[in-house]
PDB file of C-alpha atoms in Angstrom:
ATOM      1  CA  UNK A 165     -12.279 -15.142  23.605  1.00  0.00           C
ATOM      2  CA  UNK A 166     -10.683 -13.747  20.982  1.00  0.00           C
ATOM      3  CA  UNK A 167     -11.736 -11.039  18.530  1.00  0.00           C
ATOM      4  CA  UNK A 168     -11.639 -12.091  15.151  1.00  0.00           C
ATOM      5  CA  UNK A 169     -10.509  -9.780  11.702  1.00  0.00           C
ATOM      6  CA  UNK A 170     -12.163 -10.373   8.607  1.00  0.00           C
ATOM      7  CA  UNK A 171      -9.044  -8.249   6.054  1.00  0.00           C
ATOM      8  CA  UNK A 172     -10.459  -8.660   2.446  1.00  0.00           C
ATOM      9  CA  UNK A 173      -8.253  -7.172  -0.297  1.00  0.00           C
ATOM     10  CA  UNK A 174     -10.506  -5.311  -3.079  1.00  0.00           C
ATOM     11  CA  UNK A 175      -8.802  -4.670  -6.541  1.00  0.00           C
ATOM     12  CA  UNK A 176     -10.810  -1.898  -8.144  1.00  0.00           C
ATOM     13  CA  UNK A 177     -10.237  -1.134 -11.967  1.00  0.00           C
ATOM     14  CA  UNK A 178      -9.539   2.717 -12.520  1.00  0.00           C
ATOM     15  CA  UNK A 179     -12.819   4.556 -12.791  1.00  0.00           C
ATOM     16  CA  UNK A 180     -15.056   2.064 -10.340  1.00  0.00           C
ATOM     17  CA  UNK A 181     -13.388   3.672  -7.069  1.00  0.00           C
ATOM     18  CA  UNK A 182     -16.801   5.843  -6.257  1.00  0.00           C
ATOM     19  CA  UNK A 183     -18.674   2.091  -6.780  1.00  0.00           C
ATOM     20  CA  UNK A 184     -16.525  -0.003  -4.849  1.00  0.00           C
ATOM     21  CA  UNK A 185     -16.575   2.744  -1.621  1.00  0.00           C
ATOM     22  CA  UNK A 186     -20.506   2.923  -1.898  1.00  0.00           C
ATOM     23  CA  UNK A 187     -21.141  -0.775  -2.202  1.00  0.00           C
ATOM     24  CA  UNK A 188     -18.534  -1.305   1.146  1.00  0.00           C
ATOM     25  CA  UNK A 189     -20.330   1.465   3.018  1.00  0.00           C
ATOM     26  CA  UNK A 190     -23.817  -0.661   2.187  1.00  0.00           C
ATOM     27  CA  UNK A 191     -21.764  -3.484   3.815  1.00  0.00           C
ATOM     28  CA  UNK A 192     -20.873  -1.823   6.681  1.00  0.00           C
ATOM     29  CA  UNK A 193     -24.161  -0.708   7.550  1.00  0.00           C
ATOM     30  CA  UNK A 194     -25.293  -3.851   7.387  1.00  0.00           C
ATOM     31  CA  UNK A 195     -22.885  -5.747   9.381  1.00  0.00           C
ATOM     32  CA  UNK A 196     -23.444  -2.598  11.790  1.00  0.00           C
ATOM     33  CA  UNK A 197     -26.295  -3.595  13.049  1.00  0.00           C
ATOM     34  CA  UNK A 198     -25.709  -7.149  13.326  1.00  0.00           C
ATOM     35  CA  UNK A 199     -24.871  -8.891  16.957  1.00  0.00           C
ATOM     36  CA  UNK A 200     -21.044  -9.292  17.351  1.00  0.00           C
ATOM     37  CA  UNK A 201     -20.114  -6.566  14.842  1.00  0.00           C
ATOM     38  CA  UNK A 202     -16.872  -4.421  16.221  1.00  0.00           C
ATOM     39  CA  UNK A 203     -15.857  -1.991  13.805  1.00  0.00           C
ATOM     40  CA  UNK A 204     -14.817  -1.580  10.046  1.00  0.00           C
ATOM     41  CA  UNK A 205     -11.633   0.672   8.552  1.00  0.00           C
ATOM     42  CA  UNK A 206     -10.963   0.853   4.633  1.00  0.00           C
ATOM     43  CA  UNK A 207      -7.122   1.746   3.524  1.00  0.00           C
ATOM     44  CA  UNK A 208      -7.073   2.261  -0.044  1.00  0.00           C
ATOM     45  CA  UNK A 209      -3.757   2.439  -1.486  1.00  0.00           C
ATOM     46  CA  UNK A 210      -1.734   5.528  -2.403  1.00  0.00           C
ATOM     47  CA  UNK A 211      -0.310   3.696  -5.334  1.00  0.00           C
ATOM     48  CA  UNK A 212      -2.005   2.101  -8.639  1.00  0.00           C
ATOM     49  CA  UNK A 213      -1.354  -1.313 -10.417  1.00  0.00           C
ATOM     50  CA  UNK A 214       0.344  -1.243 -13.553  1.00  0.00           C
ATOM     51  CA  UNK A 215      -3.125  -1.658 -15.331  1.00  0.00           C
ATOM     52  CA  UNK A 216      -4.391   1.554 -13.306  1.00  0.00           C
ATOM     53  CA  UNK A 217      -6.572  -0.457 -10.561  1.00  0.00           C
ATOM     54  CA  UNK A 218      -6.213   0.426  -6.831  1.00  0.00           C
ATOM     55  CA  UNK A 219      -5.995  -1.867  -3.762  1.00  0.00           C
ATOM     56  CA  UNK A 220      -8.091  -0.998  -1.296  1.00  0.00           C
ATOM     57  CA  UNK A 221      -8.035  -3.121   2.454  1.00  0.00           C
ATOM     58  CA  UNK A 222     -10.611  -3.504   4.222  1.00  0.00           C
ATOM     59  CA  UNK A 223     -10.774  -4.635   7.517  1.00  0.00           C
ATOM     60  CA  UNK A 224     -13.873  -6.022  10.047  1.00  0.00           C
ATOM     61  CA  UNK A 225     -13.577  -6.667  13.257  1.00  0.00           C
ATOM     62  CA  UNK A 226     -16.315  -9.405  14.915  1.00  0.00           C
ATOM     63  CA  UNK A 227     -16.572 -10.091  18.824  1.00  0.00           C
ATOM     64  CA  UNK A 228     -15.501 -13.554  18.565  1.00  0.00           C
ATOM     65  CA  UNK A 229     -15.609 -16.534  15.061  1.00  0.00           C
ATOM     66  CA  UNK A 230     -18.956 -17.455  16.688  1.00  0.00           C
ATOM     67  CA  UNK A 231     -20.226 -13.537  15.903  1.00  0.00           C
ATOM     68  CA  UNK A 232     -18.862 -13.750  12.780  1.00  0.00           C
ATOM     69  CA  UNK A 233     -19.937 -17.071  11.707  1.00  0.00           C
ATOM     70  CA  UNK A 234     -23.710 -16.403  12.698  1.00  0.00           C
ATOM     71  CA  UNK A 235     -23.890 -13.144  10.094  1.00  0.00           C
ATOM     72  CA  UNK A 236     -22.045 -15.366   7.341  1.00  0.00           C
ATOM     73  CA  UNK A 237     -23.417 -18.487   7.939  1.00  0.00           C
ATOM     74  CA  UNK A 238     -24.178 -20.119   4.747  1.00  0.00           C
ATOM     75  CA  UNK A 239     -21.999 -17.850   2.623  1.00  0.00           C
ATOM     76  CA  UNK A 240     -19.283 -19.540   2.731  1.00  0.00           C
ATOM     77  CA  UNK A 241     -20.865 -22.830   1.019  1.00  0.00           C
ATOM     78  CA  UNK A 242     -22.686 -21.004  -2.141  1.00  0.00           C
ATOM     79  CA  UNK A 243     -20.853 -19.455  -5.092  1.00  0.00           C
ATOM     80  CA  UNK A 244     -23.127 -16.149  -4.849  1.00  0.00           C
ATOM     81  CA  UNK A 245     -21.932 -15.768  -1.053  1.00  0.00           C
ATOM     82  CA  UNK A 246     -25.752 -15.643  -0.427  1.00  0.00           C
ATOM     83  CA  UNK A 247     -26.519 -15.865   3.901  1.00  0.00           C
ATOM     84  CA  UNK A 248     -29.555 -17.048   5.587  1.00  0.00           C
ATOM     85  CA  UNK A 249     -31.134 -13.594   5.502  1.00  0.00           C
ATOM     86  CA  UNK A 250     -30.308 -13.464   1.312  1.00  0.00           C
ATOM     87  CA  UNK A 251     -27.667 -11.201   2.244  1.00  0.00           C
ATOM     88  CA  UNK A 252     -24.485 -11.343  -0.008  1.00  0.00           C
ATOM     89  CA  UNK A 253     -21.379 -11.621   1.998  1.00  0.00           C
ATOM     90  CA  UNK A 254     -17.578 -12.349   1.477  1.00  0.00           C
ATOM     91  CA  UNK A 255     -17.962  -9.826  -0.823  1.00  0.00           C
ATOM     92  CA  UNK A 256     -19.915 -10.877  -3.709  1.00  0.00           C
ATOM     93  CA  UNK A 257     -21.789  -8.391  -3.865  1.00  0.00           C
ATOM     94  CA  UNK A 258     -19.528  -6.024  -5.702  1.00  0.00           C
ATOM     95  CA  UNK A 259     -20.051  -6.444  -9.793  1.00  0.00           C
ATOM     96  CA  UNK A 260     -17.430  -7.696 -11.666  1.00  0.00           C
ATOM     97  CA  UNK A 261     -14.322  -6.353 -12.654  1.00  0.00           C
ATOM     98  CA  UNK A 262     -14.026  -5.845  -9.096  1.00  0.00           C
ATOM     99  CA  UNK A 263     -12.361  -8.854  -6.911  1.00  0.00           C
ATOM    100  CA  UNK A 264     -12.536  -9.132  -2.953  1.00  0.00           C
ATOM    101  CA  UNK A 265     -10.019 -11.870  -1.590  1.00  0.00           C
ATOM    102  CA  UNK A 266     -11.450 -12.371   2.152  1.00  0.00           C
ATOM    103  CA  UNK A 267      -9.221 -14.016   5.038  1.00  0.00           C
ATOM    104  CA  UNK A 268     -10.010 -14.656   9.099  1.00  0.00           C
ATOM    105  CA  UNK A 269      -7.917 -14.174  11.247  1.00  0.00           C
ATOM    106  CA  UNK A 270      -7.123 -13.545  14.832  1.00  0.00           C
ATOM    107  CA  UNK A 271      -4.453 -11.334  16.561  1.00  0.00           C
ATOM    108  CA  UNK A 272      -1.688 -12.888  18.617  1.00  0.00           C
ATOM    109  CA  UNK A 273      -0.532 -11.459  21.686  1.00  0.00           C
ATOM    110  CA  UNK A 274       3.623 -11.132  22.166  1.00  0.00           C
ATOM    111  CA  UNK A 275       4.640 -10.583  25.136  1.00  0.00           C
ATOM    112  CA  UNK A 276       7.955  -8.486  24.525  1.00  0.00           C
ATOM    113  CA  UNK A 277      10.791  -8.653  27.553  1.00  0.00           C
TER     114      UNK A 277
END
C-alpha cells in the first residue's frame, strides 16, 4: 500500500509569518495523534512575492488514502473544510489573507538501470 503526501502550498502576506507557523503547528498536533498519521515538514521559501508574501510548503505524510481519508472525511464536501470531529482541515482554518492550495498524491517508484 502506498503512502500517501498531502503538499499544500500556503501564501502568507508579509507580517502573518508568526500566525501562519502557529496555526500549522496546531495542525500538526492534531493530525499527530490521529491513526495513519506519518510525519509533517514545512519549507518556507527563501524568497518573497513581489507583493512581499512568502510561500511556505507544507508537506503530510498519511499511511495509506484510507488513513488519510478517515481524518478528512467530510472536509472535502463543506466550504468551511469542517470533519466529523468539527475539526477544520484542508486548511481552512488559517484566517484570511492567507491561502492553502492542498493536493494528494502518491510517490512513484523508478527503477533506474
Amino acid at each position: 500500500m502506498n503512502k500517501v503526501s498531502v503538499i499544500n502550498t500556503i501564501t502568507v502576506p508579509e507580517g502573518m509569518e508568526r500566525d501562519a507557523e502557529e496555526i500549522r503547528e496546531i495542525y500538526v498536533e492534531y493530525f499527530s495523534k490521529q491513526e495513519g498519521f506519518v510525519e509533517s515538514v514545512l519549507y518556507k521559501s527563501i524568497e518573497r512575492e513581489d507583493n512581499g508574501s512568502i510561500k511556505y510548503v507544507n508537506i503530510v505524510v498519511w499511511e495509506s488514502i484510507e488513513a488519510f481519508n478517515r481524518v478528512v472525511n467530510a472536509g472535502f464536501y463543506n466550504e468551511d473544510g469542517q470533519n466529523s470531529d468539527g475539526y477544520k482541515v484542508l486548511g481552512k482554518g488559517f484566517p484570511e489573507p492567507i491561502t492553502v492550495s492542498p493536493g494528494r498524491y502518491v510517490s512513484i517508484k523508478e527503477n533506474h538501470a
